[in-house]
Coordinates of C-alpha atoms in Angstrom, one line a residue:
Chain A
M25 CA -1.3 123.4 46.8
R26 CA -0.4 126.5 44.2
I27 CA 1.7 128.9 46.9
K28 CA -0.7 132.3 45.9
E29 CA 2.2 134.9 47.5
H30 CA 5.7 133.6 49.2
P31 CA 7.3 136.0 52.2
I32 CA 10.8 135.5 49.4
L33 CA 9.8 134.9 45.6
G34 CA 6.5 137.7 45.9
A35 CA 3.7 136.2 43.9
T36 CA 4.5 133.6 40.9
E37 CA 4.4 134.2 37.9
K38 CA 2.0 132.3 35.4
G39 CA 0.7 131.8 32.0
A40 CA -3.2 132.1 30.4
T41 CA -5.5 130.0 32.1
V42 CA -5.3 126.6 30.0
T43 CA -8.0 123.8 30.0
F44 CA -6.7 120.1 29.4
E45 CA -8.2 116.6 29.2
F46 CA -6.8 114.3 32.4
D47 CA -8.5 110.9 31.6
G48 CA -10.9 112.3 29.9
K49 CA -12.4 114.7 32.5
P50 CA -11.5 118.2 31.6
I51 CA -9.1 120.3 34.2
Q52 CA -7.6 123.8 34.6
G53 CA -4.2 124.8 34.7
F54 CA -1.2 127.5 33.5
E55 CA -0.4 127.8 29.6
G56 CA 3.9 126.9 30.2
E57 CA 4.2 125.8 33.5
P58 CA 5.0 121.5 33.4
I59 CA 2.2 118.9 33.0
A60 CA 2.9 117.8 36.6
V61 CA 2.4 121.4 38.4
A62 CA -1.2 121.2 37.1
L63 CA -2.1 117.9 37.6
R64 CA -0.2 118.4 41.1
A65 CA -2.7 121.5 41.6
A66 CA -5.7 119.6 40.7
G67 CA -4.5 116.5 43.3
V68 CA -3.9 114.3 40.7
M69 CA -0.8 112.1 42.7
V70 CA -1.0 109.1 40.0
H71 CA 0.9 109.5 37.0
R72 CA 1.3 105.5 36.1
H73 CA 1.6 102.4 36.9
T74 CA 4.2 100.2 36.3
M75 CA 4.2 97.3 33.7
K76 CA 5.5 94.6 36.0
E77 CA 3.7 94.7 39.3
D78 CA 0.7 97.3 38.2
R79 CA 2.6 100.0 41.5
P80 CA 1.5 103.8 41.0
R81 CA 4.1 106.4 40.7
G82 CA 4.3 110.0 40.3
I83 CA 6.3 112.9 40.5
F84 CA 9.9 112.2 42.3
C85 CA 13.3 114.6 40.8
A86 CA 10.4 116.7 39.1
I87 CA 13.6 117.8 36.7
G88 CA 13.0 115.4 33.8
R89 CA 15.5 112.9 35.3
C90 CA 13.8 109.9 36.8
T91 CA 11.1 109.4 34.2
D92 CA 8.6 108.5 37.0
C93 CA 6.4 111.3 36.2
V94 CA 6.3 110.0 32.4
M95 CA 2.2 109.5 30.9
I96 CA 0.9 109.4 27.6
V97 CA 0.4 112.8 26.3
D98 CA -1.3 113.4 22.7
G99 CA -1.3 110.2 21.9
K100 CA 2.3 110.1 22.7
P101 CA 3.7 107.5 25.5
N102 CA 6.6 108.0 27.9
I103 CA 6.1 112.1 28.0
R104 CA 7.8 113.3 31.3
T105 CA 5.4 115.5 32.1
C106 CA 7.3 117.1 34.9
V107 CA 9.3 119.1 32.0
T108 CA 6.5 119.4 29.6
P109 CA 5.1 122.8 28.7
L110 CA 1.5 122.3 29.4
K111 CA -0.6 123.4 26.3
A112 CA -4.5 124.0 26.3
G113 CA -6.5 121.2 24.8
M114 CA -3.9 118.7 25.8
K115 CA -4.8 115.0 26.3
V116 CA -2.7 113.8 29.8
E117 CA -3.8 109.8 30.1
T118 CA -2.6 108.1 33.2
Q119 CA -0.1 105.5 31.2
Y120 CA -0.5 101.6 32.5
G121 CA 2.9 100.1 31.3
V122 CA 3.6 101.9 28.5
T123 CA 0.7 101.6 26.8
A124 CA -3.1 103.8 27.7
K125 CA -5.3 101.1 29.1
K126 CA -5.0 98.9 31.9
E127 CA -4.1 95.2 30.5
A128 CA -6.8 92.7 31.1
Chain B
M12 CA 29.2 120.5 11.8
E13 CA 29.7 123.3 13.8
R14 CA 32.8 124.5 15.4
Y15 CA 33.9 126.3 18.8
E16 CA 36.6 127.4 20.7
L17 CA 34.9 126.5 23.4
I18 CA 32.4 124.6 24.1
V19 CA 31.2 124.5 28.2
V20 CA 28.3 121.8 29.2
G21 CA 25.5 122.9 32.0
A22 CA 25.0 125.9 32.3
G23 CA 25.0 126.4 36.1
P24 CA 26.6 128.4 38.6
A25 CA 30.3 126.5 37.4
G26 CA 29.2 126.7 33.3
L27 CA 27.9 130.1 33.3
S28 CA 30.8 131.0 35.7
A29 CA 33.5 129.8 33.0
A30 CA 31.9 130.4 29.3
I31 CA 32.2 134.1 30.9
E32 CA 35.3 134.1 31.6
A33 CA 36.7 132.5 28.3
A34 CA 34.3 135.3 26.4
K35 CA 35.9 137.7 27.9
A36 CA 38.6 137.2 26.9
G37 CA 37.9 136.7 23.2
M38 CA 37.1 132.8 22.8
K39 CA 34.0 131.6 20.4
T40 CA 32.0 130.1 23.2
V41 CA 28.6 128.6 23.2
V42 CA 26.7 126.8 26.3
F43 CA 24.7 123.6 26.3
D44 CA 21.5 123.0 28.3
E45 CA 19.2 120.0 28.5
N46 CA 17.0 122.9 30.5
A47 CA 14.8 124.8 29.1
K48 CA 15.8 127.7 31.5
P49 CA 20.0 128.3 32.3
G50 CA 20.7 128.8 35.5
G51 CA 21.4 124.9 36.6
Q52 CA 19.4 124.9 40.1
L53 CA 20.7 128.6 41.4
F54 CA 17.3 130.0 40.6
K55 CA 16.1 127.3 43.2
Q56 CA 18.1 128.8 45.9
I57 CA 16.4 131.6 47.4
H58 CA 18.3 131.7 50.6
K59 CA 20.8 134.5 51.0
F60 CA 24.6 132.7 50.4
F61 CA 27.6 132.3 52.9
G62 CA 31.1 133.4 52.1
S63 CA 32.4 136.9 51.5
K64 CA 31.7 140.1 49.9
E65 CA 33.4 138.4 46.7
H66 CA 31.3 135.1 46.8
K67 CA 28.0 137.2 47.3
A68 CA 27.4 137.0 50.6
K69 CA 23.9 137.3 51.9
I70 CA 23.1 137.6 48.3
R71 CA 20.1 135.5 47.6
G72 CA 21.0 132.3 44.8
Y73 CA 18.5 133.7 42.5
N74 CA 20.2 137.0 42.6
I75 CA 23.3 135.9 41.9
G76 CA 22.0 133.2 38.8
E77 CA 20.1 136.9 37.2
T78 CA 23.8 138.0 37.8
L79 CA 25.3 135.7 36.2
L80 CA 22.9 135.7 33.1
R81 CA 23.3 139.0 32.4
E82 CA 27.4 139.0 32.4
A83 CA 26.4 136.0 29.5
E84 CA 24.7 138.0 27.8
T85 CA 27.1 140.7 27.9
C86 CA 29.8 139.0 26.9
G87 CA 28.9 137.1 24.0
V88 CA 27.7 133.7 25.7
E89 CA 25.8 131.5 23.0
V90 CA 23.5 129.9 25.4
V91 CA 20.9 126.9 23.9
L92 CA 18.6 125.4 26.2
N93 CA 16.8 122.1 25.7
A94 CA 20.0 120.3 23.9
T95 CA 21.0 117.6 25.8
V96 CA 24.8 116.8 25.3
A97 CA 24.2 112.8 24.8
G98 CA 28.3 112.2 23.8
V99 CA 32.0 113.4 24.1
Y100 CA 34.1 111.3 21.8
E101 CA 37.6 111.5 20.7
G102 CA 39.2 115.0 19.3
R103 CA 36.5 116.7 22.1
E104 CA 33.9 116.4 19.2
L105 CA 30.6 116.3 20.3
T106 CA 26.8 114.9 19.9
V107 CA 23.8 117.1 21.4
M108 CA 19.7 116.4 21.3
Q109 CA 17.4 119.0 20.2
G110 CA 14.7 117.8 19.6
D111 CA 14.3 114.8 18.1
S112 CA 17.5 115.7 15.7
I113 CA 21.2 115.3 17.3
K114 CA 23.9 117.7 15.8
H115 CA 27.8 116.9 15.9
F116 CA 30.1 119.9 17.4
K117 CA 33.6 120.5 17.7
G118 CA 35.1 122.1 20.6
D119 CA 39.1 123.3 20.7
S120 CA 38.0 123.5 24.1
I121 CA 35.5 121.8 26.5
V122 CA 34.4 122.6 30.1
V123 CA 31.9 120.0 31.7
A124 CA 30.0 121.8 34.0
T125 CA 27.1 118.8 34.6
G126 CA 26.7 119.2 38.1
A127 CA 25.6 116.3 40.7
S128 CA 22.1 114.4 40.9
E129 CA 19.9 113.5 43.4
N130 CA 21.1 110.1 45.8
M131 CA 18.0 108.4 47.3
V132 CA 17.9 105.4 49.4
T133 CA 15.0 102.9 49.5
F134 CA 12.7 101.6 51.9
P135 CA 9.2 100.1 52.0
G136 CA 7.4 102.6 50.1
W137 CA 9.5 104.2 49.0
T138 CA 8.5 104.3 45.2
L139 CA 4.6 105.6 46.3
P140 CA 3.6 108.7 45.2
G141 CA 4.6 111.4 47.4
V142 CA 8.3 110.3 48.3
I143 CA 10.0 113.0 46.5
G144 CA 13.4 114.4 46.1
A145 CA 14.5 117.3 48.1
G146 CA 15.6 119.0 45.1
A147 CA 12.3 117.9 43.2
A148 CA 10.6 119.8 46.4
Q149 CA 12.8 122.8 46.0
T150 CA 11.9 122.9 42.1
M151 CA 8.0 122.7 42.3
M152 CA 8.1 125.5 45.0
N153 CA 10.7 128.0 44.4
L154 CA 10.3 127.7 39.8
H155 CA 6.4 126.5 39.7
G156 CA 5.0 128.3 42.5
I157 CA 3.2 124.8 43.5
K158 CA 3.5 123.2 47.8
P159 CA 4.9 119.8 47.1
G160 CA 2.5 118.6 49.8
S161 CA 1.1 120.0 52.8
R162 CA 2.7 117.9 55.8
V163 CA 5.9 116.9 54.8
L164 CA 8.8 114.7 56.8
M165 CA 12.3 115.3 55.8
L166 CA 15.2 112.4 56.0
G167 CA 18.5 113.9 55.8
T168 CA 20.2 116.8 58.0
G169 CA 22.6 117.8 55.5
N170 CA 22.7 121.6 54.5
V171 CA 20.2 120.6 51.9
G172 CA 17.5 119.1 54.5
L173 CA 17.6 122.1 56.1
V174 CA 17.7 124.3 53.6
V175 CA 15.0 122.5 51.8
S176 CA 12.6 122.7 55.1
Y177 CA 13.1 125.5 56.3
Q178 CA 12.2 126.9 53.0
L179 CA 9.2 124.1 52.8
L180 CA 8.2 126.3 55.8
Q181 CA 8.4 129.6 53.5
A182 CA 5.7 127.5 50.9
G183 CA 3.5 126.8 53.9
C184 CA 4.1 123.6 54.5
E185 CA 3.9 121.9 57.9
V186 CA 7.2 119.6 58.0
V187 CA 6.6 117.2 61.3
A188 CA 10.1 115.9 61.3
L189 CA 13.7 115.9 59.7
V190 CA 15.1 112.5 60.4
D191 CA 18.7 111.4 60.5
A192 CA 20.5 108.3 60.4
S193 CA 23.3 110.2 61.3
K194 CA 23.8 110.9 65.7
K195 CA 25.0 114.3 64.6
I196 CA 23.4 117.2 62.2
G197 CA 25.7 117.0 59.0
G198 CA 24.6 120.9 57.8
Y199 CA 25.6 123.5 59.2
G200 CA 24.0 124.9 63.1
V201 CA 22.8 127.9 61.7
H202 CA 20.5 126.6 58.8
A203 CA 19.7 123.5 61.7
A204 CA 18.7 126.2 64.5
K205 CA 16.5 128.6 62.0
V206 CA 14.4 125.1 61.5
A207 CA 14.2 124.0 65.2
R208 CA 12.8 127.5 66.5
T209 CA 10.0 127.3 64.6
G210 CA 9.1 124.3 66.4
V211 CA 10.2 121.4 64.5
P212 CA 11.7 118.3 65.6
F213 CA 14.4 116.5 65.0
Y214 CA 14.8 113.1 65.4
L215 CA 18.5 111.8 65.2
S216 CA 19.9 108.1 64.5
H217 CA 16.5 107.7 63.4
T218 CA 15.8 106.0 59.8
I219 CA 12.5 105.4 57.8
V220 CA 10.9 102.3 58.7
A221 CA 8.0 102.6 55.7
V222 CA 6.2 104.8 54.4
H223 CA 2.2 104.0 54.2
G224 CA -0.5 104.0 52.2
E225 CA -1.9 102.8 48.7
D226 CA -1.9 104.9 45.7
C227 CA -0.2 107.9 47.3
V228 CA 1.8 108.4 50.9
K229 CA -0.3 108.5 53.6
G230 CA 2.1 108.4 56.4
V231 CA 5.5 106.6 57.6
T232 CA 7.0 105.3 59.9
I233 CA 10.4 105.9 61.6
G234 CA 12.6 104.1 64.3
E235 CA 16.0 104.8 66.0
V236 CA 18.8 102.8 65.1
D237 CA 21.6 101.2 67.2
A238 CA 24.7 100.9 66.4
A239 CA 24.8 98.7 63.9
W240 CA 22.1 100.9 62.3
Q241 CA 19.0 98.5 62.7
V242 CA 15.9 99.6 63.6
I243 CA 15.4 99.2 67.6
P244 CA 11.8 97.1 68.1
G245 CA 9.4 99.7 69.8
S246 CA 11.3 102.5 68.6
E247 CA 9.3 103.4 66.0
K248 CA 7.7 106.2 65.8
T249 CA 4.5 107.4 62.6
F250 CA 3.6 110.3 61.2
D251 CA 0.5 111.1 59.4
V252 CA 2.0 113.0 56.1
D253 CA 1.2 113.1 52.7
T254 CA 5.1 114.1 51.2
V255 CA 8.3 112.2 52.6
C256 CA 11.3 114.2 51.3
L257 CA 14.9 112.7 50.7
A258 CA 17.8 114.5 51.4
V259 CA 20.5 112.2 51.1
G260 CA 23.5 113.4 49.4
L261 CA 24.5 114.1 45.8
S262 CA 26.6 112.3 43.1
P263 CA 28.4 114.2 40.2
M264 CA 26.6 113.3 36.9
A265 CA 30.4 112.2 35.2
Q266 CA 28.7 110.5 32.6
L267 CA 30.2 112.4 29.9
V268 CA 33.7 112.5 31.2
K269 CA 34.0 109.0 32.2
S270 CA 32.8 108.4 28.5
A271 CA 36.3 111.2 26.7
G272 CA 38.1 108.6 28.6
C273 CA 38.6 111.5 31.5
E274 CA 41.2 109.4 34.2
M275 CA 38.6 109.0 36.9
N276 CA 39.7 109.1 40.7
G277 CA 37.1 107.6 42.3
I278 CA 33.2 108.8 41.4
V279 CA 35.3 112.4 40.0
P280 CA 37.1 113.3 37.2
A281 CA 41.0 113.4 38.5
V282 CA 41.2 117.2 38.1
D283 CA 44.5 119.6 37.9
A284 CA 44.6 123.1 39.7
Y285 CA 42.6 124.9 36.7
G286 CA 40.3 122.1 35.9
A287 CA 42.1 120.2 33.5
T288 CA 41.3 116.6 33.2
S289 CA 43.7 113.7 31.9
V290 CA 42.3 114.3 28.1
P291 CA 44.0 117.1 26.7
G292 CA 41.6 120.4 26.0
I293 CA 38.3 118.6 28.4
Y294 CA 38.0 120.4 31.6
A295 CA 35.9 120.0 35.0
A296 CA 34.6 122.6 36.7
G297 CA 31.8 122.0 40.1
D298 CA 29.5 119.7 41.5
V299 CA 31.2 116.8 38.6
S300 CA 34.8 117.4 40.0
G301 CA 33.4 117.6 43.4
I302 CA 30.6 118.3 45.7
E303 CA 30.9 121.6 47.1
E304 CA 28.3 124.4 47.1
A305 CA 27.4 127.1 44.2
S306 CA 29.8 129.8 45.2
S307 CA 32.7 127.2 44.6
A308 CA 31.7 126.1 41.5
M309 CA 31.5 129.5 40.4
I310 CA 35.3 130.2 41.3
E311 CA 36.1 127.1 39.7
G312 CA 34.9 127.3 36.7
R313 CA 36.3 131.2 36.5
I314 CA 39.4 129.1 37.1
A315 CA 38.9 126.6 34.2
G316 CA 37.5 129.1 31.7
A317 CA 40.6 131.4 32.1
A318 CA 42.5 128.4 31.7
A319 CA 40.8 127.4 28.5
A320 CA 41.3 130.5 27.0
Y321 CA 45.0 130.6 28.0
Q322 CA 45.5 127.4 26.4
A323 CA 44.4 128.8 23.3
G324 CA 46.2 131.8 23.5
Y325 CA 43.7 133.8 24.4
L326 CA 45.2 135.1 27.7
E327 CA 49.2 136.6 28.8
K328 CA 50.6 134.4 31.1
S329 CA 51.1 137.2 33.3
D330 CA 47.0 138.1 33.5
F331 CA 46.4 134.4 33.7
E332 CA 48.5 134.2 36.4
S333 CA 46.8 136.6 38.5
I334 CA 43.1 135.6 37.6
V335 CA 43.8 132.6 39.5
T336 CA 45.5 133.6 42.3
A337 CA 42.6 135.4 42.7
H338 CA 40.3 132.7 42.4
E339 CA 42.3 130.2 44.6
A340 CA 41.9 132.5 47.3
S341 CA 38.6 133.1 47.7
L342 CA 38.4 129.4 46.8
G343 CA 40.2 128.8 49.5
S344 CA 38.8 130.7 52.0
L345 CA 35.0 129.4 51.5
R346 CA 36.8 125.9 52.1
E347 CA 38.9 126.8 55.5
G348 CA 36.2 125.9 58.4
M349 CA 35.0 122.6 60.1
F350 CA 32.4 121.9 57.0
G351 CA 35.7 121.8 54.5
P352 CA 37.0 119.3 52.6
K353 CA 39.4 118.6 54.9
Q354 CA 37.6 118.5 58.0
R355 CA 35.0 115.9 55.6
G356 CA 34.8 112.8 58.4
R357 CA 36.9 114.6 60.7
V358 CA 34.9 114.4 64.7
Q359 CA 35.8 117.7 65.9
T360 CA 34.7 119.2 69.7
V361 CA 36.1 122.4 69.5
T362 CA 36.2 125.7 66.9
E363 CA 38.8 127.2 65.8
E364 CA 38.5 129.7 68.7
G365 CA 38.7 126.1 71.3
I366 CA 35.2 126.7 72.4
V367 CA 33.6 123.7 72.7
L368 CA 31.1 123.1 70.4
S369 CA 27.4 123.0 71.5
Q370 CA 26.5 118.8 71.2
S371 CA 23.0 120.2 71.7
L372 CA 23.4 121.9 68.8
L373 CA 24.7 119.0 66.6
T374 CA 21.6 116.8 67.7
K375 CA 18.4 118.7 68.7
G376 CA 19.0 121.8 66.1
Y377 CA 19.7 124.4 69.2
L378 CA 21.9 125.5 71.7
D379 CA 21.2 124.9 75.0
E380 CA 21.2 127.4 77.9
S381 CA 24.7 125.9 79.0
D382 CA 26.1 126.1 76.5
L383 CA 25.4 130.4 75.7
A384 CA 28.0 131.2 78.1
H385 CA 31.0 129.7 76.4
F386 CA 30.4 132.2 73.2
P387 CA 31.7 135.1 73.8
S388 CA 29.1 136.8 71.1
I389 CA 25.7 135.4 73.0
Q390 CA 26.1 138.4 75.0
H391 CA 23.8 139.0 78.4
G392 CA 22.7 141.6 80.8
K393 CA 24.3 144.7 79.6
T394 CA 22.7 148.1 79.5
G395 CA 20.8 149.4 76.4
V396 CA 20.3 147.6 73.1
Y397 CA 22.7 145.1 72.1
P398 CA 23.8 142.2 69.6
V399 CA 23.1 138.3 70.4
I400 CA 25.4 136.0 68.2
E401 CA 24.4 132.4 67.7
C402 CA 27.2 131.8 65.2
T403 CA 29.1 129.0 67.0
Q404 CA 30.5 127.1 64.2
N405 CA 33.7 128.0 61.8
I406 CA 31.2 128.3 58.6
P407 CA 33.1 130.8 56.0
C408 CA 30.8 133.9 55.9
N409 CA 31.4 137.6 57.2
P410 CA 28.5 140.0 55.9
C411 CA 27.7 140.5 59.6
Q412 CA 31.2 142.5 60.3
D413 CA 30.1 145.3 56.7
A414 CA 26.4 144.9 58.2
C415 CA 27.2 147.1 61.6
V416 CA 28.5 150.5 60.4
K417 CA 29.5 151.4 64.0
G418 CA 32.1 148.5 63.7
C419 CA 30.2 146.5 66.6
I420 CA 31.1 143.3 65.0
L421 CA 34.7 141.6 64.4
I422 CA 35.4 138.8 61.8
G423 CA 39.0 139.8 60.7
N424 CA 40.7 138.2 57.4
D425 CA 40.1 134.3 58.7
I426 CA 36.4 134.4 57.3
T427 CA 35.8 131.0 59.4
S428 CA 36.0 133.0 62.6
L429 CA 33.5 133.1 65.4
P430 CA 32.3 137.0 65.0
V431 CA 34.0 138.6 68.6
I432 CA 31.8 142.0 69.4
N433 CA 33.5 144.9 69.8
A434 CA 33.8 146.1 73.2
E435 CA 35.0 150.0 72.1
A436 CA 31.8 149.9 69.8
T437 CA 28.0 151.2 70.3
C438 CA 25.0 149.4 69.4
T439 CA 22.3 151.4 68.2
G440 CA 20.1 148.9 67.4
C441 CA 19.5 149.4 63.2
G442 CA 19.3 145.3 62.8
M443 CA 21.4 145.6 59.4
C444 CA 23.5 142.8 61.3
V445 CA 20.4 140.8 62.0
A446 CA 19.0 141.2 58.1
S447 CA 22.4 140.6 56.8
C448 CA 23.1 137.3 58.8
S449 CA 23.0 134.6 56.1
G450 CA 22.4 132.0 59.3
Q451 CA 19.7 133.9 60.5
A452 CA 21.3 133.5 63.5
I453 CA 22.0 137.2 65.0
F454 CA 19.2 138.7 67.4
L455 CA 19.4 142.7 69.2
V456 CA 18.0 142.1 72.5
E457 CA 17.2 145.5 75.1
E458 CA 17.0 144.6 78.6
K459 CA 14.7 147.3 80.4
P460 CA 14.8 146.0 84.1
L461 CA 12.6 148.6 85.1
E462 CA 9.6 147.9 83.5
S463 CA 10.8 144.0 84.3
T464 CA 10.7 143.7 80.5
A465 CA 12.8 142.7 77.5
Y466 CA 12.4 143.3 73.7
V467 CA 14.1 140.9 71.4
S468 CA 14.6 141.7 67.2
F469 CA 15.0 138.4 65.5
P470 CA 14.8 138.0 61.2
Y471 CA 11.7 136.8 60.1
E472 CA 11.0 135.3 56.5
F473 CA 7.5 134.3 56.9
L474 CA 4.2 135.0 55.8
P475 CA 1.9 136.8 57.6
L476 CA 3.9 139.6 58.7
P477 CA 3.5 140.2 62.2
E478 CA 1.9 143.7 62.6
K479 CA 2.9 145.8 65.9
G480 CA 0.3 145.5 68.2
D481 CA 0.0 141.7 67.1
R482 CA -0.2 139.6 70.2
G483 CA 1.3 136.4 70.4
I484 CA 3.1 134.0 72.2
A485 CA 7.1 133.9 72.0
L486 CA 8.8 130.8 71.3
D487 CA 12.8 129.4 72.6
R488 CA 15.1 128.2 70.3
S489 CA 13.7 124.7 70.4
G490 CA 10.8 126.3 69.2
A491 CA 8.7 125.3 72.7
P492 CA 6.3 128.7 73.8
I493 CA 7.5 129.9 77.1
C494 CA 5.5 133.4 77.6
D495 CA 3.1 136.2 76.2
A496 CA 5.2 138.5 73.5
E497 CA 3.5 141.7 72.3
I498 CA 5.5 143.2 68.5
T499 CA 6.4 146.3 69.0
A500 CA 8.0 146.9 65.5
V501 CA 8.5 145.5 62.2
R502 CA 11.3 147.2 60.2
T503 CA 11.4 145.9 56.6
G504 CA 14.0 147.7 53.7
K505 CA 15.6 147.1 50.6
A506 CA 19.2 146.6 52.1
M507 CA 17.3 144.1 54.4
D508 CA 15.9 142.0 51.1
Q509 CA 13.3 140.2 52.3
T510 CA 14.7 139.5 56.0
H511 CA 12.1 141.7 58.3
V512 CA 13.6 142.5 61.3
V513 CA 10.4 142.1 64.3
T514 CA 11.1 143.1 67.5
M515 CA 8.6 141.8 70.1
K516 CA 8.2 142.5 74.1
V517 CA 8.9 139.9 76.6
P518 CA 8.8 139.8 80.5
L519 CA 12.6 140.0 81.2
D520 CA 13.1 136.5 82.4
Y521 CA 13.0 135.7 78.8
A522 CA 15.7 137.9 77.0
S523 CA 17.9 135.3 76.6
T524 CA 15.4 132.6 75.6
A525 CA 13.0 134.2 73.2
R526 CA 13.5 134.1 69.6
F527 CA 10.5 132.9 67.9
F528 CA 7.0 133.9 67.7
R529 CA 3.6 132.7 67.3
R530 CA 0.4 134.1 66.9
R531 CA -2.0 133.1 69.3

C-alpha cells in the first residue's frame, strides 16, 4: 500500500524502520509516522470494536478529529492512532469498548 | 498567564496569513495549532492553484505552504504546535491544551482561523473500516505516502471529490466511479474532465445504497435516485471496492467563535469586511467564516491581520486602507464567475459570453463533440501547430495568458472570462500553456493531412511517464479507447513543475478526439 514513487511528490521521506507490536505480533513501520499508517501498510483495517454492538472501526478522518481509530497503546486506551507518532517497541492493541480484551 | 498582542488560532492558510500581516506591522504574534505540523490542509494540496499571479496561480498548494511558513518565520511569528485551543473566554482569554497540561493566555486581539471539518452521510455500512473521508485519503496519500486502498469509489463531485479522485489516480489507486446524488457535477468542469479522460465513469443522480463487508469494506452498491431522492428499484449497481471515500462538503469549525460569544449568522460568525466579529478584538478568517478556497482564505487572513494591527495602532490609517483595498480587489476577482458565492444555488445555462454550457460536461464529466463548435478556443483544422483550449466555464484563472510568450491566449482583465485565441499570434508549440493550465484543459494539435496523421500534445501527471516510441491506445475525453497511438515526444522542465507535456501521433481523423494515452 505504500506509494514508492509519486508523480508529483517523488519519494516519500520516512524515518528509520522500527519494529512494534500489534496484538502480540511484531510488525515493522517507519519511526515518526502515525501508528495508523504503519498498521494500514501492514494490512490492518480494524482498530477497535464498539462497546455496545461490537462493531469494527478503523481510520475515518485521519486527522485526529473523529476518534474512530483509537487503540490501546502501551497500555493506555483511547489513543488516536492517526496522529500518534510510531516509536520502536510500541505495544499496540485492538481496543474492545475501552479495554484490551473482549469481554465474555 | 502570558499576554500576546495577537493570538491566532490555526496555522492554516488564513491563520498564517493573518499572523504574517500583523507581525510585519510590529505586533507580538503567536499562532496555536493542534497539529504536529503547520500549514493546515495546504500540504495535502498537490494540484496547481487557480486564480491569477497575485493568488499564486499555477503553484501547487504545498509549495504555497512552504512560502507561507518561510514568510512567517522571517516576520518573527511564533508558531506553537500540538497546542489545542480549548476555549475563548471574556476579556479575550484563552485556554490552550499542550500535552496533559492547560495554559492560560491573553490576546489583545484574537484571529480565529480554525477552518472547517468534513461532512458525512450515513448509509448501511458507513461505519465499516474502509469508509473514509476524502480528507483522510488526501492525508494518507500526500502526507504519509500510503494508499488508502486499491479500488475506491468516491461519493461527491464537488471540487474536493474531483481533486481527490485525481490524486487517488496519481497515487496509483483505481477509482471505479464518482457518484453524486445531484443531477450535476458540483465542481469545476476541468477537474471532472481530467478524471473522466482516464476512464473513470460518473454516476450523477446516484447515491450509495449500502456498503458491504463484515470486518471491512468489500463492496458498495449504488442506485439512481428519483426527484424525491428515493432509490429507483432495479437501478442498483454493485462494485468490488475496498475503499469508499466521502466528499460531501465541509462545515465551518465555529465552536470557538460561538463559545467566545460572537454573534452568529447561521453556522458562521457574523463578520464585517475586515473579518471583525461582534466581540471587539476577535476576528474570524478563512473557512470558519464561510467555506471557500485556500486562495481566498489567505487574503481574508491578510485583511484580518492588518485590521488587528490598525486597531492596535501599528498601522497608519492610510497604510491600512491601501493594504485592504489591494486585498479586497484580489478577493473580489476570485469570487467572480459561475462558481462564485453570488451564484450559489442558481441554475446557469450560459457562460458570461453567452455560450451555451455543455450539459455533457455537467453530467458525464467531459465535453461532447457537439459542444466543441460553440467554443471559439476549441479550434480545429488549422495549419501548423495550434492550441485547443477546452476551458468552457467561467472560473477565476488566467495563467495560460501569461504562459504564452507569443501572446496567443487572451483572457483580459476579468480573470473569469473564457480564454480567446489571438488570431494575429503564431503558436510555436512550446507547450508552456499546456503545463501551466491548472485545469489541464489545454492541448496542442498539429494536423498533417499529407501524412494522414495528427500530433496531439496533452498534460500528463502520472507514473510511469510514457517514453518516446511507446505504443499504446489513444483515449477520448470519456476515457474510451479510440485508436492506436505512438508517443513522439515527452517534454519536462522546471517551469512545467511536474506537468509533463506528452505528444502522441494518431490517425488524422482523431485529431479532435484523442486526448489521453494508455499503454497497451
